[in-house]
Structures are given as C-alpha cells and as structure tokens.
Short mmCIF file of C-alpha atoms in Angstrom, two decimals:
data_model
loop_
_atom_site.label_atom_id
_atom_site.label_comp_id
_atom_site.label_asym_id
_atom_site.label_seq_id
_atom_site.Cartn_x
_atom_site.Cartn_y
_atom_site.Cartn_z
CA MET A 1 -100.51 21.40 -43.89
CA ASN A 2 -102.39 21.53 -40.54
CA SER A 3 -106.04 22.05 -40.65
CA PRO A 4 -107.45 25.02 -38.92
CA PRO A 5 -108.83 24.57 -35.62
CA PRO A 6 -112.84 23.64 -35.52
CA ARG A 7 -115.08 26.75 -34.82
CA ILE A 8 -117.20 25.99 -31.97
CA ALA A 9 -120.52 27.05 -30.64
CA VAL A 10 -120.95 26.56 -27.08
CA CYS A 11 -124.32 26.07 -25.32
CA ALA A 12 -125.79 25.15 -21.80
CA SER A 13 -128.74 24.00 -20.18
CA GLU A 14 -130.09 26.10 -17.33
CA ARG A 15 -128.24 24.49 -14.48
CA PRO A 16 -126.23 27.33 -12.66
CA GLU A 17 -122.80 24.72 -13.28
CA ALA A 18 -123.86 24.29 -16.89
CA GLN A 19 -123.79 28.20 -17.57
CA ALA A 20 -120.85 28.62 -15.58
CA ALA A 21 -118.92 25.80 -17.47
CA ARG A 22 -120.10 28.03 -20.66
CA GLU A 23 -118.64 31.18 -19.58
CA ARG A 24 -115.32 29.45 -18.72
CA LEU A 25 -115.04 27.72 -22.04
CA ILE A 26 -115.85 31.02 -24.00
CA GLY A 27 -113.38 32.66 -22.11
CA LEU A 28 -110.85 29.97 -23.02
CA TYR A 29 -112.09 29.24 -26.65
CA GLY A 30 -114.61 31.60 -27.62
CA SER A 31 -117.76 30.73 -29.26
CA VAL A 32 -119.30 31.58 -32.83
CA PRO A 33 -122.89 31.43 -33.52
CA GLU A 34 -124.27 28.07 -33.93
CA ALA A 35 -125.18 28.40 -38.17
CA GLU A 36 -121.36 29.21 -38.32
CA ALA A 37 -119.93 26.59 -36.19
CA ASP A 38 -118.42 23.18 -37.10
CA VAL A 39 -119.16 21.61 -33.90
CA ILE A 40 -121.58 22.44 -30.99
CA VAL A 41 -120.31 22.12 -27.55
CA ALA A 42 -123.48 21.27 -25.44
CA LEU A 43 -123.44 21.57 -21.74
CA GLY A 44 -125.59 19.55 -19.38
CA GLY A 45 -127.10 16.31 -19.02
CA ASP A 46 -128.34 13.76 -21.65
CA GLY A 47 -131.99 15.88 -21.91
CA PHE A 48 -129.83 18.84 -23.04
CA MET A 49 -128.27 16.75 -25.81
CA LEU A 50 -131.53 15.76 -27.04
CA GLU A 51 -132.73 19.19 -27.23
CA THR A 52 -129.55 20.40 -28.84
CA LEU A 53 -129.86 17.74 -31.40
CA HIS A 54 -133.40 18.62 -32.13
CA ALA A 55 -132.55 22.48 -32.21
CA ASN A 56 -130.28 21.67 -35.25
CA LEU A 57 -132.08 19.09 -37.10
CA SER A 58 -131.93 21.40 -40.35
CA ARG A 59 -128.07 22.09 -40.21
CA ARG A 60 -127.26 18.65 -38.32
CA THR A 61 -124.33 20.10 -37.01
CA PRO A 62 -122.01 17.10 -34.78
CA VAL A 63 -122.60 17.87 -31.34
CA TYR A 64 -119.95 17.12 -28.70
CA GLY A 65 -121.52 17.17 -25.21
CA MET A 66 -119.85 17.53 -21.63
CA ASN A 67 -121.43 16.33 -18.61
CA ARG A 68 -122.62 19.37 -16.50
CA GLY A 69 -126.08 17.45 -15.61
CA SER A 70 -127.55 14.56 -13.45
CA VAL A 71 -127.39 11.79 -16.35
CA GLY A 72 -124.44 12.00 -18.78
CA PHE A 73 -124.80 8.54 -21.04
CA LEU A 74 -124.69 10.45 -24.11
CA MET A 75 -122.07 13.06 -22.91
CA ASN A 76 -118.32 13.39 -22.55
CA ASP A 77 -116.51 13.92 -18.97
CA TYR A 78 -116.15 17.64 -18.19
CA GLU A 79 -112.63 18.65 -18.81
CA GLU A 80 -111.59 22.40 -19.94
CA ASP A 81 -108.08 21.37 -20.93
CA GLY A 82 -107.22 20.51 -24.80
CA LEU A 83 -111.01 20.80 -25.61
CA LEU A 84 -110.06 21.67 -29.53
CA GLU A 85 -107.72 18.42 -29.57
CA ARG A 86 -110.18 16.28 -27.98
CA ILE A 87 -113.07 17.34 -30.80
CA VAL A 88 -110.61 16.93 -33.38
CA ALA A 89 -109.63 13.32 -32.21
CA ALA A 90 -113.35 12.25 -31.32
CA GLY A 91 -115.25 9.48 -32.76
CA ARG A 92 -118.53 9.89 -34.73
CA ALA A 93 -121.87 8.14 -33.40
CA VAL A 94 -124.61 8.56 -36.29
CA ILE A 95 -128.19 8.04 -35.18
CA HIS A 96 -131.19 8.11 -37.24
CA PRO A 97 -134.71 9.59 -35.60
CA LEU A 98 -138.06 7.97 -35.39
CA GLN A 99 -141.08 9.94 -37.09
CA MET A 100 -144.27 9.81 -34.94
CA ASP A 101 -147.68 10.72 -36.88
CA ALA A 102 -150.43 10.70 -34.40
CA TRP A 103 -154.16 11.34 -34.96
CA THR A 104 -156.31 12.70 -32.04
CA GLU A 105 -160.14 11.98 -31.10
CA ALA A 106 -160.71 15.31 -32.37
CA GLY A 107 -159.31 14.46 -35.65
CA GLN A 108 -156.35 16.35 -35.54
CA ALA A 109 -153.04 14.99 -37.12
CA GLN A 110 -149.74 15.92 -35.84
CA SER A 111 -146.01 14.60 -36.39
CA GLY A 112 -142.72 14.71 -34.35
CA LEU A 113 -139.36 13.58 -34.34
CA ALA A 114 -137.79 11.24 -31.65
CA ILE A 115 -134.26 10.63 -30.98
CA ASN A 116 -134.72 8.06 -28.47
CA GLU A 117 -138.25 6.63 -28.42
CA VAL A 118 -141.89 6.86 -29.31
CA SER A 119 -143.90 6.25 -26.25
CA LEU A 120 -147.56 5.44 -25.72
CA LEU A 121 -148.66 6.24 -22.30
CA ARG A 122 -152.13 5.83 -20.23
CA GLN A 123 -153.44 9.22 -19.05
CA THR A 124 -155.81 8.05 -16.24
CA ARG A 125 -155.57 5.37 -13.66
CA GLN A 126 -157.12 2.85 -15.85
CA SER A 127 -154.76 0.86 -18.52
CA ALA A 128 -154.63 1.27 -21.81
CA LYS A 129 -155.48 -0.75 -24.61
CA LEU A 130 -153.65 -1.14 -27.86
CA LYS A 131 -153.59 -3.08 -31.03
CA ILE A 132 -150.43 -3.31 -32.63
CA SER A 133 -149.60 -3.70 -36.14
CA VAL A 134 -146.41 -4.04 -37.91
CA ASP A 135 -145.92 -3.37 -41.72
CA GLY A 136 -149.78 -3.25 -42.00
CA LYS A 137 -150.30 -6.86 -40.35
CA VAL A 138 -151.75 -6.92 -37.01
CA ARG A 139 -149.43 -8.76 -34.76
CA LEU A 140 -151.41 -8.19 -31.32
CA GLU A 141 -154.81 -7.71 -31.25
CA GLU A 142 -155.15 -6.13 -27.46
CA LEU A 143 -152.41 -5.25 -25.32
CA THR A 144 -153.52 -4.05 -21.82
CA CYS A 145 -150.85 -2.03 -20.22
CA ASP A 146 -149.35 1.29 -19.02
CA GLY A 147 -148.10 1.60 -22.43
CA CYS A 148 -145.81 0.75 -25.06
CA LEU A 149 -142.80 2.30 -27.04
CA VAL A 150 -140.44 1.88 -29.91
CA ALA A 151 -136.84 2.67 -29.43
CA THR A 152 -133.78 3.49 -31.49
CA PRO A 153 -130.54 2.00 -30.94
CA ALA A 154 -129.39 5.09 -29.50
CA GLY A 155 -132.45 5.36 -26.96
CA SER A 156 -132.63 1.55 -26.07
CA THR A 157 -130.37 2.39 -23.04
CA ALA A 158 -132.96 5.06 -21.79
CA TYR A 159 -136.74 4.55 -21.25
CA ASN A 160 -136.56 1.38 -22.93
CA LEU A 161 -133.93 -0.03 -20.72
CA SER A 162 -136.03 0.82 -17.70
CA ALA A 163 -138.79 -0.69 -19.05
CA HIS A 164 -136.91 -4.38 -19.43
CA GLY A 165 -136.29 -3.64 -23.18
CA PRO A 166 -133.17 -5.14 -24.89
CA ILE A 167 -130.16 -3.08 -25.52
CA ILE A 168 -129.29 -2.46 -29.34
CA PRO A 169 -125.85 -1.80 -30.44
CA LEU A 170 -125.82 1.22 -32.29
CA ASP A 171 -124.93 -0.30 -35.72
CA ALA A 172 -127.63 -3.08 -35.75
CA ARG A 173 -130.18 -1.55 -37.58
CA MET A 174 -133.04 -2.54 -35.41
CA LEU A 175 -135.82 -1.29 -33.53
CA ALA A 176 -137.33 -2.17 -30.13
CA LEU A 177 -140.92 -2.77 -29.18
CA THR A 178 -141.47 -2.52 -25.93
CA PRO A 179 -144.42 -2.83 -23.29
CA ILE A 180 -144.69 -0.91 -20.49
CA SER A 181 -146.03 -2.92 -17.36
CA ALA A 182 -147.76 -5.25 -19.40
CA PHE A 183 -151.05 -7.08 -18.07
CA ARG A 184 -152.41 -9.12 -20.77
CA PRO A 185 -150.82 -10.83 -22.57
CA ARG A 186 -148.79 -10.65 -19.44
CA ARG A 187 -145.31 -12.57 -20.66
CA TRP A 188 -145.00 -10.43 -23.45
CA ARG A 189 -141.90 -8.81 -23.61
CA GLY A 190 -141.97 -7.06 -26.80
CA ALA A 191 -139.87 -7.57 -29.82
CA LEU A 192 -136.90 -6.66 -32.03
CA LEU A 193 -137.84 -5.37 -35.29
CA SER A 194 -135.93 -4.40 -38.61
CA HIS A 195 -134.94 -0.61 -38.58
CA ARG A 196 -137.43 -0.79 -42.01
CA ALA A 197 -140.39 -1.81 -39.86
CA LYS A 198 -143.33 0.24 -39.74
CA VAL A 199 -145.26 0.23 -36.31
CA GLU A 200 -148.76 1.21 -35.96
CA PHE A 201 -150.74 1.37 -32.66
CA ALA A 202 -154.61 1.66 -32.47
CA VAL A 203 -155.94 2.83 -29.27
CA LEU A 204 -159.02 0.73 -28.12
CA GLU A 205 -161.71 2.31 -25.92
CA ALA A 206 -160.13 5.49 -26.48
CA ASP A 207 -162.77 7.70 -25.00
CA LYS A 208 -162.57 5.57 -21.59
CA ARG A 209 -159.03 4.64 -21.68
CA PRO A 210 -157.29 7.76 -23.01
CA VAL A 211 -153.64 7.62 -24.31
CA SER A 212 -151.09 10.17 -24.84
CA ALA A 213 -148.09 9.75 -27.32
CA VAL A 214 -144.74 11.10 -26.75
CA ALA A 215 -141.76 11.92 -29.22
CA ASP A 216 -139.10 12.95 -26.92
CA SER A 217 -140.22 16.09 -25.47
CA LEU A 218 -143.54 16.36 -27.85
CA GLU A 219 -146.77 15.06 -26.22
CA ILE A 220 -149.98 14.66 -27.87
CA ARG A 221 -153.06 13.68 -25.63
CA ARG A 222 -156.17 11.77 -26.50
CA VAL A 223 -154.55 10.31 -29.26
CA VAL A 224 -156.74 7.12 -30.96
CA ARG A 225 -153.99 6.16 -33.62
CA VAL A 226 -150.06 6.40 -33.81
CA ALA A 227 -147.73 5.29 -36.66
CA VAL A 228 -144.05 5.01 -36.23
CA LYS A 229 -141.08 4.74 -38.47
CA GLU A 230 -137.46 5.52 -38.74
CA ARG A 231 -136.28 8.48 -40.89
CA ARG A 232 -133.23 6.80 -42.21
CA ASP A 233 -132.85 10.24 -44.64
CA ILE A 234 -131.89 12.17 -41.57
CA ALA A 235 -128.85 11.81 -39.97
CA LEU A 236 -127.75 13.14 -36.58
CA THR A 237 -124.13 12.88 -35.26
CA MET A 238 -122.53 13.10 -31.81
CA LEU A 239 -118.86 12.78 -30.85
CA PHE A 240 -117.55 11.07 -28.10
CA ASP A 241 -113.76 10.99 -26.76
CA ALA A 242 -111.12 8.63 -28.49
CA GLY A 243 -111.49 5.16 -26.58
CA ARG A 244 -114.74 5.94 -25.11
CA SER A 245 -117.03 5.55 -28.07
CA PHE A 246 -120.90 5.29 -27.92
CA GLU A 247 -120.84 1.75 -29.02
CA GLU A 248 -118.34 0.89 -25.94
CA ARG A 249 -120.61 2.23 -23.38
CA VAL A 250 -123.39 0.21 -24.98
CA LEU A 251 -121.36 -2.83 -24.79
CA THR A 252 -120.31 -2.11 -20.87
CA GLU A 253 -123.92 -1.41 -20.14
CA GLN A 254 -125.12 -4.88 -21.02
CA PHE A 255 -122.31 -6.24 -18.52
CA THR A 256 -123.28 -3.74 -15.99
CA ALA A 257 -125.16 -5.47 -12.76
#
C-alpha cells in the first residue's frame, strides 16, 4: 500500500523571489501549519535555513531547503515540479548543535545554540587576547587575534573555512577550533577536537580589549568567559536531493580551487 504524501509547511525568507516562490508552491501543493507538517520546505539562502532549523528546535521537523537566496550550500536547487517525490526520495543529514554558555563583565550568564559555529570576536580596533582550555586543561595561555571559533562539521564549510579552518565530514564526530587572524602565536592554525571536547575561552584584559561571543545569530557583548560543547542529545535533520547528499557537497568542496 502506498504511503500518503508528506504534509509540508512552506516558509520563505523576506527576499521577493523567495516570497514569490512560496506563493507558487502553496498553489501547487498546499501548506499546513509548521506544527502539523511532516517536512518544512524552506525557501531562501543558507542563513534562512539556519533560521528555520532554530525555529523548529522543539519539534525537530526535517527541513528541505530550496535556494532562493544568495548562498545555497545547505539548499537544494529550486524546482517546482515533482516536489513531493523529491522530498520522499531525499537523503537525510543529521546535525548536532553547539551550546554556548557565556558570562559577561556585568556578571550575567546567557546561553545559546549554534548550528554552524560559536565565534569570539574583538569589538574594537584592538586585538583580542584569549586563554583557551580543552576539557579543563589550558592548551594556549594567550592567543592574540581578531577572534577564534568552534565549528561543527555542518558549519566547517562556512565561517570556519573562510578563516582557513579544516573541512570536516559530517560523520567524523569532530569539532574545529580555528583562530581568526592570529597574531601571536602567529603560526598557530587551530586544532581538530573530539566532538566530546569541552572548550573554554577566558578573555584576557577584557576591560581594555572587549570581546563579543556569537552563536549563529545570537550575539553577547563584553564577555569574560565562554564555554562551548556539543549537544549530542539534539538532532536536527536536513533533507537533500538524491545524488546530491550533504556528504558529497562537503567532499566536492575540498577539491574546489
């Protein structure tokens, strides 16, 4: 007996082309509320894919993205024909976010989840100074830099790659610890860590060299300490067209000049 077609909820970024595509797809396939959907169809770019995944953290509904934005590494090609069949045949990429716990100069504690990366960034013209510990052991007494980040495998092709960090296959169970414009030690290029590693940053000279911490789109300013760990208990699912898996995209990226 054939299974019923998946119930989809169609959402879109604010870009005019995404909104127009949403109206066309709803006319062709309909759309249910996100709370009732088997799959969410997200129309936009990679940023909107992250927004959609964050918005569905509690339900963890699989998300099938189609590119109607400027960057589409996390998206499928936009095609209107055969959408439900494509969704049924799609492969799954399961990702686990990072949890960021940050403490500010004012003594406030805030937390956030990051699907791509947690970044520490200098706030002023002066470089940041960071002490880095892994699993409770200090590994770098002082890193002078523009910043530093911890990236998931899914996020390793984003900001991490631009900062010359390594690309990590999705099933590698590793995290990338990557400096951003390191000044001292100048030749330190970062580290590959187990996905179980707990990374802690202490901001040195925080009053003179303020630093912000960013978990995807959440920014916390003037932090003094930031702890980062993977949330293996949270599993988020992206769907990719058959033959164009996320793993294949990551592999192809490593052979792109």
